[in-house]
């Protein structure tokens, strides 16, 4: 589909070091995803949406990156609410935990001068620590 092609083009441009072009493809794919009227209560919709936003977040800085990561996290959380099998949850939990850690890291770097940087960093790390694997162990080493 066109959506998949745009996502792959974005990935290719990231590999080639063309970050601006890659971001443009990811944003075009997000726009197409929203326009197509894809069912927002499906796992496929939220997985695709989270991937695109997380890719975009990697290519942005400061508040733009934060906003993209927050949208990606929102979709990953929706995926976990929709997921019906343990295998799917096994793949989603580490992604969500990693996304929380990435936002915490953002508050240690790009957003370190924000008034609430320390509090937000701790909050996102706590969220990452709360996500457990199937054995009940945190996915993040503290």
CSV table of N, CA and C in Angstrom, one decimal:
chain,number,residue,atom,x,y,z
A,1,UNK,N,0.8,-1.2,0.0
A,1,UNK,CA,0.0,0.0,0.0
A,1,UNK,C,0.9,1.2,0.0
A,2,UNK,N,0.3,2.4,-0.3
A,2,UNK,CA,1.0,3.6,-0.4
A,2,UNK,C,1.6,4.0,1.0
A,3,UNK,N,0.8,3.7,2.0
A,3,UNK,CA,1.3,4.0,3.4
A,3,UNK,C,2.6,3.2,3.7
A,4,UNK,N,2.6,1.9,3.4
A,4,UNK,CA,3.8,1.1,3.6
A,4,UNK,C,5.0,1.6,2.8
A,5,UNK,N,4.7,2.0,1.6
A,5,UNK,CA,5.8,2.6,0.7
A,5,UNK,C,6.4,3.8,1.3
A,6,UNK,N,5.5,4.7,1.8
A,6,UNK,CA,6.0,5.9,2.4
A,6,UNK,C,6.8,5.6,3.7
A,7,UNK,N,6.4,4.7,4.5
A,7,UNK,CA,7.1,4.3,5.6
A,7,UNK,C,8.5,3.7,5.3
A,8,UNK,N,8.5,2.9,4.3
A,8,UNK,CA,9.8,2.3,3.8
A,8,UNK,C,10.7,3.3,3.2
A,9,UNK,N,10.2,4.3,2.5
A,9,UNK,CA,11.0,5.4,1.9
A,9,UNK,C,11.6,6.2,3.0
A,10,UNK,N,10.8,6.4,4.1
A,10,UNK,CA,11.4,7.2,5.2
A,10,UNK,C,12.5,6.4,5.9
A,11,UNK,N,12.3,5.1,6.0
A,11,UNK,CA,13.4,4.2,6.6
A,11,UNK,C,14.6,4.3,5.7
A,12,UNK,N,14.5,4.2,4.4
A,12,UNK,CA,15.6,4.2,3.5
A,12,UNK,C,16.4,5.5,3.6
A,13,UNK,N,15.6,6.6,3.7
A,13,UNK,CA,16.3,7.9,3.8
A,13,UNK,C,17.0,8.1,5.1
A,14,UNK,N,16.5,7.5,6.2
A,14,UNK,CA,17.2,7.5,7.4
A,14,UNK,C,18.5,6.8,7.3
A,15,UNK,N,18.5,5.6,6.6
A,15,UNK,CA,19.7,4.9,6.4
A,15,UNK,C,20.7,5.6,5.6
A,16,UNK,N,20.2,6.4,4.6
A,16,UNK,CA,21.1,7.2,3.8
A,16,UNK,C,21.6,8.5,4.4
A,17,UNK,N,21.0,8.8,5.6
A,17,UNK,CA,21.4,10.1,6.3
A,17,UNK,C,20.6,11.3,5.8
A,18,UNK,N,19.6,11.1,5.1
A,18,UNK,CA,18.7,12.2,4.6
A,18,UNK,C,17.6,12.4,5.6
A,19,UNK,N,17.9,12.9,6.7
A,19,UNK,CA,16.9,13.0,7.8
A,19,UNK,C,15.7,13.9,7.5
A,20,UNK,N,15.9,15.0,6.8
A,20,UNK,CA,14.8,15.9,6.4
A,20,UNK,C,13.8,15.2,5.5
A,21,UNK,N,14.4,14.5,4.5
A,21,UNK,CA,13.5,13.8,3.6
A,21,UNK,C,12.8,12.6,4.3
A,22,UNK,N,13.5,11.9,5.2
A,22,UNK,CA,12.9,10.8,5.9
A,22,UNK,C,11.7,11.4,6.7
A,23,UNK,N,11.9,12.4,7.4
A,23,UNK,CA,10.8,13.0,8.3
A,23,UNK,C,9.7,13.4,7.4
A,24,UNK,N,9.9,13.9,6.2
A,24,UNK,CA,8.8,14.3,5.3
A,24,UNK,C,8.0,13.1,4.9
A,25,UNK,N,8.7,12.0,4.6
A,25,UNK,CA,8.0,10.7,4.3
A,25,UNK,C,7.1,10.2,5.4
A,26,UNK,N,7.7,10.2,6.6
A,26,UNK,CA,7.0,9.8,7.8
A,26,UNK,C,5.8,10.6,8.1
A,27,UNK,N,5.9,11.9,8.0
A,27,UNK,CA,4.8,12.8,8.2
A,27,UNK,C,3.7,12.7,7.1
A,28,UNK,N,4.2,12.4,5.9
A,28,UNK,CA,3.2,12.2,4.8
A,28,UNK,C,2.4,10.9,5.1
A,29,UNK,N,3.1,9.9,5.6
A,29,UNK,CA,2.5,8.6,5.9
A,29,UNK,C,1.5,8.8,7.1
A,30,UNK,N,1.9,9.6,8.0
A,30,UNK,CA,0.9,9.9,9.2
A,30,UNK,C,-0.3,10.6,8.7
A,31,UNK,N,-0.1,11.5,7.8
A,31,UNK,CA,-1.2,12.3,7.2
A,31,UNK,C,-2.2,11.3,6.5
A,32,UNK,N,-1.6,10.5,5.7
A,32,UNK,CA,-2.3,9.5,4.9
A,32,UNK,C,-3.1,8.5,5.8
A,33,UNK,N,-2.4,8.1,6.9
A,33,UNK,CA,-3.1,7.2,7.8
A,33,UNK,C,-4.3,7.9,8.4
A,34,UNK,N,-4.2,9.1,8.8
A,34,UNK,CA,-5.3,9.8,9.4
A,34,UNK,C,-6.4,10.1,8.3
A,35,UNK,N,-6.1,10.3,7.1
A,35,UNK,CA,-7.0,10.6,6.1
A,35,UNK,C,-7.8,9.4,5.6
A,36,UNK,N,-7.2,8.3,5.6
A,36,UNK,CA,-7.8,7.1,5.1
A,36,UNK,C,-9.0,6.6,5.8
A,37,UNK,N,-9.2,7.1,7.1
A,37,UNK,CA,-10.3,6.7,7.9
A,37,UNK,C,-10.1,5.3,8.4
A,38,UNK,N,-8.9,4.9,8.5
A,38,UNK,CA,-8.6,3.6,9.0
A,38,UNK,C,-9.2,3.5,10.4
A,39,UNK,N,-9.7,2.3,10.7
A,39,UNK,CA,-10.3,2.1,12.0
A,39,UNK,C,-9.3,2.3,13.2
A,40,UNK,N,-9.6,3.3,14.0
A,40,UNK,CA,-8.7,3.7,15.1
A,40,UNK,C,-8.8,2.7,16.2
A,41,UNK,N,-9.6,1.7,16.2
A,41,UNK,CA,-9.7,0.8,17.3
A,41,UNK,C,-9.0,-0.5,16.9
A,42,UNK,N,-8.2,-0.5,15.9
A,42,UNK,CA,-7.5,-1.8,15.5
A,42,UNK,C,-6.0,-1.7,15.9
A,43,UNK,N,-5.5,-2.9,16.2
A,43,UNK,CA,-4.1,-3.0,16.5
A,43,UNK,C,-3.2,-2.5,15.4
A,44,UNK,N,-3.5,-2.9,14.2
A,44,UNK,CA,-2.7,-2.5,13.0
A,44,UNK,C,-2.6,-1.0,12.9
A,45,UNK,N,-3.7,-0.3,13.1
A,45,UNK,CA,-3.7,1.2,13.0
A,45,UNK,C,-2.7,1.8,14.1
A,46,UNK,N,-2.9,1.3,15.3
A,46,UNK,CA,-2.1,1.9,16.4
A,46,UNK,C,-0.6,1.5,16.3
A,47,UNK,N,-0.3,0.3,15.8
A,47,UNK,CA,1.1,-0.1,15.6
A,47,UNK,C,1.7,0.8,14.5
A,48,UNK,N,1.0,1.0,13.4
A,48,UNK,CA,1.6,1.8,12.4
A,48,UNK,C,1.8,3.2,12.8
A,49,UNK,N,0.8,3.7,13.5
A,49,UNK,CA,0.8,5.1,14.0
A,49,UNK,C,2.0,5.3,15.0
A,50,UNK,N,2.1,4.3,15.9
A,50,UNK,CA,3.2,4.5,16.9
A,50,UNK,C,4.6,4.4,16.2
A,51,UNK,N,4.7,3.5,15.3
A,51,UNK,CA,6.0,3.4,14.5
A,51,UNK,C,6.3,4.7,13.8
A,52,UNK,N,5.4,5.3,13.2
A,52,UNK,CA,5.6,6.5,12.4
A,52,UNK,C,5.9,7.7,13.4
A,53,UNK,N,5.2,7.8,14.5
A,53,UNK,CA,5.5,8.9,15.4
A,53,UNK,C,6.9,8.7,16.1
A,54,UNK,N,7.2,7.4,16.4
A,54,UNK,CA,8.5,7.2,17.1
A,54,UNK,C,9.7,7.5,16.1
A,55,UNK,N,9.5,7.1,14.8
A,55,UNK,CA,10.5,7.5,13.8
A,55,UNK,C,10.6,9.0,13.7
A,56,UNK,N,9.5,9.7,13.7
A,56,UNK,CA,9.5,11.1,13.6
A,56,UNK,C,10.2,11.7,14.8
A,57,UNK,N,9.9,11.2,16.0
A,57,UNK,CA,10.5,11.8,17.2
A,57,UNK,C,12.0,11.7,17.1
A,58,UNK,N,12.6,10.6,16.5
A,58,UNK,CA,14.0,10.4,16.4
A,58,UNK,C,14.6,11.5,15.5
A,59,UNK,N,13.8,12.0,14.6
A,59,UNK,CA,14.4,13.0,13.6
A,59,UNK,C,14.1,14.4,14.0
A,60,UNK,N,13.5,14.6,15.2
A,60,UNK,CA,13.1,16.0,15.6
A,60,UNK,C,13.9,16.3,16.9
A,61,UNK,N,13.8,17.6,17.3
A,61,UNK,CA,14.4,18.0,18.5
A,61,UNK,C,13.4,18.7,19.5
A,62,UNK,N,13.8,18.8,20.7
A,62,UNK,CA,13.1,19.5,21.7
A,62,UNK,C,11.6,19.2,21.8
A,63,UNK,N,10.8,20.2,21.7
A,63,UNK,CA,9.3,20.0,21.9
A,63,UNK,C,8.7,19.2,20.8
A,64,UNK,N,9.2,19.4,19.6
A,64,UNK,CA,8.7,18.7,18.4
A,64,UNK,C,8.9,17.2,18.6
A,65,UNK,N,10.1,16.8,19.1
A,65,UNK,CA,10.4,15.4,19.4
A,65,UNK,C,9.5,14.9,20.5
A,66,UNK,N,9.4,15.7,21.6
A,66,UNK,CA,8.5,15.3,22.7
A,66,UNK,C,7.1,15.0,22.3
A,67,UNK,N,6.6,15.9,21.4
A,67,UNK,CA,5.2,15.7,21.0
A,67,UNK,C,5.1,14.4,20.1
A,68,UNK,N,6.0,14.2,19.3
A,68,UNK,CA,6.0,13.0,18.4
A,68,UNK,C,6.1,11.7,19.3
A,69,UNK,N,7.0,11.7,20.3
A,69,UNK,CA,7.1,10.6,21.2
A,69,UNK,C,5.8,10.4,22.0
A,70,UNK,N,5.2,11.4,22.5
A,70,UNK,CA,4.0,11.3,23.2
A,70,UNK,C,2.9,10.7,22.4
A,71,UNK,N,2.8,11.1,21.2
A,71,UNK,CA,1.8,10.5,20.3
A,71,UNK,C,2.1,9.0,20.1
A,72,UNK,N,3.4,8.7,19.9
A,72,UNK,CA,3.8,7.3,19.7
A,72,UNK,C,3.5,6.5,20.9
A,73,UNK,N,3.7,7.0,22.1
A,73,UNK,CA,3.4,6.3,23.4
A,73,UNK,C,1.9,6.1,23.5
A,74,UNK,N,1.1,7.1,23.2
A,74,UNK,CA,-0.3,7.0,23.2
A,74,UNK,C,-0.8,5.8,22.4
A,75,UNK,N,-0.2,5.7,21.2
A,75,UNK,CA,-0.6,4.6,20.3
A,75,UNK,C,-0.1,3.2,20.8
A,76,UNK,N,1.1,3.2,21.4
A,76,UNK,CA,1.5,1.9,22.0
A,76,UNK,C,0.7,1.5,23.2
A,77,UNK,N,0.3,2.5,24.0
A,77,UNK,CA,-0.6,2.2,25.1
A,77,UNK,C,-2.0,1.6,24.6
A,78,UNK,N,-2.5,2.2,23.5
A,78,UNK,CA,-3.7,1.7,22.9
A,78,UNK,C,-3.5,0.3,22.4
A,79,UNK,N,-2.3,0.0,21.8
A,79,UNK,CA,-2.0,-1.3,21.3
A,79,UNK,C,-2.1,-2.3,22.4
A,80,UNK,N,-1.5,-2.0,23.6
A,80,UNK,CA,-1.6,-2.9,24.7
A,80,UNK,C,-3.0,-3.1,25.2
A,81,UNK,N,-3.8,-2.1,25.1
A,81,UNK,CA,-5.2,-2.3,25.5
A,81,UNK,C,-6.0,-3.1,24.6
A,82,UNK,N,-5.6,-3.1,23.3
A,82,UNK,CA,-6.3,-3.9,22.3
A,82,UNK,C,-5.8,-5.3,22.2
A,83,UNK,N,-4.5,-5.5,22.4
A,83,UNK,CA,-3.8,-6.8,22.2
A,83,UNK,C,-4.6,-7.9,23.0
A,84,UNK,N,-4.8,-9.0,22.3
A,84,UNK,CA,-5.5,-10.1,22.8
A,84,UNK,C,-4.7,-11.3,23.2
A,85,UNK,N,-3.4,-11.3,22.8
A,85,UNK,CA,-2.6,-12.5,23.0
A,85,UNK,C,-1.3,-12.1,23.7
A,86,UNK,N,-0.7,-13.0,24.4
A,86,UNK,CA,0.5,-12.8,25.2
A,86,UNK,C,1.7,-12.5,24.3
A,87,UNK,N,1.7,-13.1,23.1
A,87,UNK,CA,2.9,-12.9,22.2
A,87,UNK,C,2.9,-11.4,21.7
A,88,UNK,N,1.8,-10.9,21.4
A,88,UNK,CA,1.7,-9.5,20.9
A,88,UNK,C,2.2,-8.6,22.1
A,89,UNK,N,1.7,-8.8,23.3
A,89,UNK,CA,2.1,-8.0,24.4
A,89,UNK,C,3.6,-8.1,24.7
A,90,UNK,N,4.2,-9.3,24.4
A,90,UNK,CA,5.6,-9.5,24.6
A,90,UNK,C,6.4,-8.5,23.7
A,91,UNK,N,5.9,-8.3,22.5
A,91,UNK,CA,6.7,-7.4,21.6
A,91,UNK,C,6.3,-5.9,21.9
A,92,UNK,N,5.1,-5.6,22.4
A,92,UNK,CA,4.8,-4.2,22.6
A,92,UNK,C,5.3,-3.7,23.9
A,93,UNK,N,5.4,-4.5,25.0
A,93,UNK,CA,5.9,-4.0,26.2
A,93,UNK,C,7.3,-3.4,26.2
A,94,UNK,N,8.3,-4.1,25.6
A,94,UNK,CA,9.6,-3.4,25.5
A,94,UNK,C,9.6,-2.2,24.6
A,95,UNK,N,8.8,-2.1,23.6
A,95,UNK,CA,8.7,-0.9,22.8
A,95,UNK,C,8.2,0.3,23.6
A,96,UNK,N,7.2,0.0,24.4
A,96,UNK,CA,6.6,1.1,25.2
A,96,UNK,C,7.6,1.5,26.3
A,97,UNK,N,8.2,0.6,26.9
A,97,UNK,CA,9.2,0.9,28.0
A,97,UNK,C,10.4,1.7,27.4
A,98,UNK,N,10.8,1.3,26.2
A,98,UNK,CA,11.9,2.0,25.5
A,98,UNK,C,11.5,3.4,25.1
A,99,UNK,N,10.2,3.6,24.7
A,99,UNK,CA,9.7,4.9,24.4
A,99,UNK,C,9.7,5.8,25.6
A,100,UNK,N,9.3,5.3,26.8
A,100,UNK,CA,9.3,6.1,28.0
A,100,UNK,C,10.7,6.5,28.4
A,101,UNK,N,11.7,5.6,28.2
A,101,UNK,CA,13.1,5.9,28.5
A,101,UNK,C,13.6,7.0,27.5
A,102,UNK,N,13.2,6.9,26.3
A,102,UNK,CA,13.6,7.9,25.3
A,102,UNK,C,13.1,9.3,25.7
A,103,UNK,N,11.9,9.4,26.2
A,103,UNK,CA,11.4,10.7,26.6
A,103,UNK,C,12.1,11.2,27.9
A,104,UNK,N,12.4,10.2,28.8
A,104,UNK,CA,13.2,10.6,29.9
A,104,UNK,C,14.6,11.2,29.5
A,105,UNK,N,15.2,10.5,28.5
A,105,UNK,CA,16.5,11.0,28.0
A,105,UNK,C,16.3,12.3,27.4
A,106,UNK,N,15.2,12.6,26.7
A,106,UNK,CA,15.0,13.9,26.1
A,106,UNK,C,15.0,15.0,27.1
A,107,UNK,N,14.5,14.7,28.3
A,107,UNK,CA,14.5,15.7,29.4
A,107,UNK,C,15.9,15.8,30.0
A,108,UNK,N,16.8,14.9,29.7
A,108,UNK,CA,18.2,15.0,30.2
A,108,UNK,C,19.1,15.8,29.2
A,109,UNK,N,18.5,15.9,27.9
A,109,UNK,CA,19.3,16.5,26.9
A,109,UNK,C,18.6,17.8,26.3
A,110,UNK,N,17.8,17.6,25.3
A,110,UNK,CA,17.2,18.7,24.6
A,110,UNK,C,16.3,19.6,25.5
A,111,UNK,N,15.6,19.0,26.5
A,111,UNK,CA,14.7,19.7,27.3
A,111,UNK,C,15.2,19.9,28.7
A,112,UNK,N,16.5,19.8,28.9
A,112,UNK,CA,17.1,19.9,30.3
A,112,UNK,C,16.9,21.2,31.0
A,113,UNK,N,16.6,22.3,30.2
A,113,UNK,CA,16.4,23.6,30.8
A,113,UNK,C,15.0,23.9,31.1
A,114,UNK,N,14.1,23.0,30.8
A,114,UNK,CA,12.7,23.2,31.2
A,114,UNK,C,12.5,23.2,32.7
A,115,UNK,N,11.6,24.0,33.2
A,115,UNK,CA,11.4,24.1,34.6
A,115,UNK,C,11.0,22.7,35.3
A,116,UNK,N,10.3,21.9,34.5
A,116,UNK,CA,9.9,20.6,35.1
A,116,UNK,C,10.7,19.4,34.6
A,117,UNK,N,11.9,19.7,34.1
A,117,UNK,CA,12.7,18.6,33.4
A,117,UNK,C,12.9,17.4,34.4
A,118,UNK,N,13.4,17.7,35.6
A,118,UNK,CA,13.7,16.7,36.5
A,118,UNK,C,12.5,15.8,36.9
A,119,UNK,N,11.4,16.5,37.2
A,119,UNK,CA,10.2,15.8,37.5
A,119,UNK,C,9.7,14.9,36.4
A,120,UNK,N,9.7,15.5,35.2
A,120,UNK,CA,9.2,14.7,34.0
A,120,UNK,C,10.1,13.6,33.7
A,121,UNK,N,11.4,13.8,33.8
A,121,UNK,CA,12.4,12.7,33.6
A,121,UNK,C,12.1,11.5,34.6
A,122,UNK,N,11.9,11.8,35.8
A,122,UNK,CA,11.6,10.8,36.9
A,122,UNK,C,10.3,10.1,36.6
A,123,UNK,N,9.3,10.9,36.2
A,123,UNK,CA,8.0,10.4,35.9
A,123,UNK,C,8.0,9.3,34.7
A,124,UNK,N,8.7,9.7,33.7
A,124,UNK,CA,8.8,8.8,32.5
A,124,UNK,C,9.7,7.5,32.9
A,125,UNK,N,10.7,7.7,33.7
A,125,UNK,CA,11.5,6.5,34.1
A,125,UNK,C,10.6,5.6,35.0
A,126,UNK,N,9.8,6.2,35.9
A,126,UNK,CA,8.9,5.4,36.7
A,126,UNK,C,7.9,4.6,35.9
A,127,UNK,N,7.4,5.3,34.8
A,127,UNK,CA,6.5,4.6,33.9
A,127,UNK,C,7.2,3.4,33.2
A,128,UNK,N,8.4,3.6,32.8
A,128,UNK,CA,9.2,2.5,32.2
A,128,UNK,C,9.4,1.4,33.2
A,129,UNK,N,9.7,1.7,34.4
A,129,UNK,CA,10.0,0.7,35.4
A,129,UNK,C,8.7,-0.1,35.8
A,130,UNK,N,7.5,0.5,35.6
A,130,UNK,CA,6.3,-0.2,35.9
A,130,UNK,C,5.9,-1.2,34.9
A,131,UNK,N,6.5,-1.1,33.7
A,131,UNK,CA,6.2,-2.1,32.6
A,131,UNK,C,7.0,-3.4,32.9
A,132,UNK,N,6.3,-4.5,33.1
A,132,UNK,CA,6.9,-5.7,33.4
A,132,UNK,C,6.8,-6.7,32.2
A,133,UNK,N,7.8,-7.6,32.2
A,133,UNK,CA,7.7,-8.7,31.2
A,133,UNK,C,6.8,-9.7,31.7
A,134,UNK,N,6.6,-10.8,30.9
A,134,UNK,CA,5.7,-11.9,31.3
A,134,UNK,C,6.0,-12.5,32.6
A,135,UNK,N,7.2,-12.5,33.0
A,135,UNK,CA,7.7,-13.0,34.3
A,135,UNK,C,7.5,-12.1,35.5
A,136,UNK,N,7.0,-10.9,35.2
A,136,UNK,CA,6.8,-9.9,36.2
A,136,UNK,C,8.0,-9.1,36.6
A,137,UNK,N,9.1,-9.2,35.7
A,137,UNK,CA,10.3,-8.4,36.0
A,137,UNK,C,10.2,-7.1,35.2
A,138,UNK,N,10.8,-6.0,35.7
A,138,UNK,CA,10.8,-4.8,35.0
A,138,UNK,C,11.7,-4.9,33.7
A,139,UNK,N,11.3,-4.3,32.7
A,139,UNK,CA,12.1,-4.4,31.4
A,139,UNK,C,13.3,-3.4,31.4
A,140,UNK,N,13.3,-2.6,32.4
A,140,UNK,CA,14.4,-1.6,32.5
A,140,UNK,C,15.2,-1.9,33.7
A,141,UNK,N,16.5,-1.9,33.6
A,141,UNK,CA,17.4,-2.1,34.8
A,141,UNK,C,17.6,-0.7,35.4
A,142,UNK,N,17.2,-0.6,36.7
A,142,UNK,CA,17.4,0.7,37.3
A,142,UNK,C,18.7,0.8,38.0
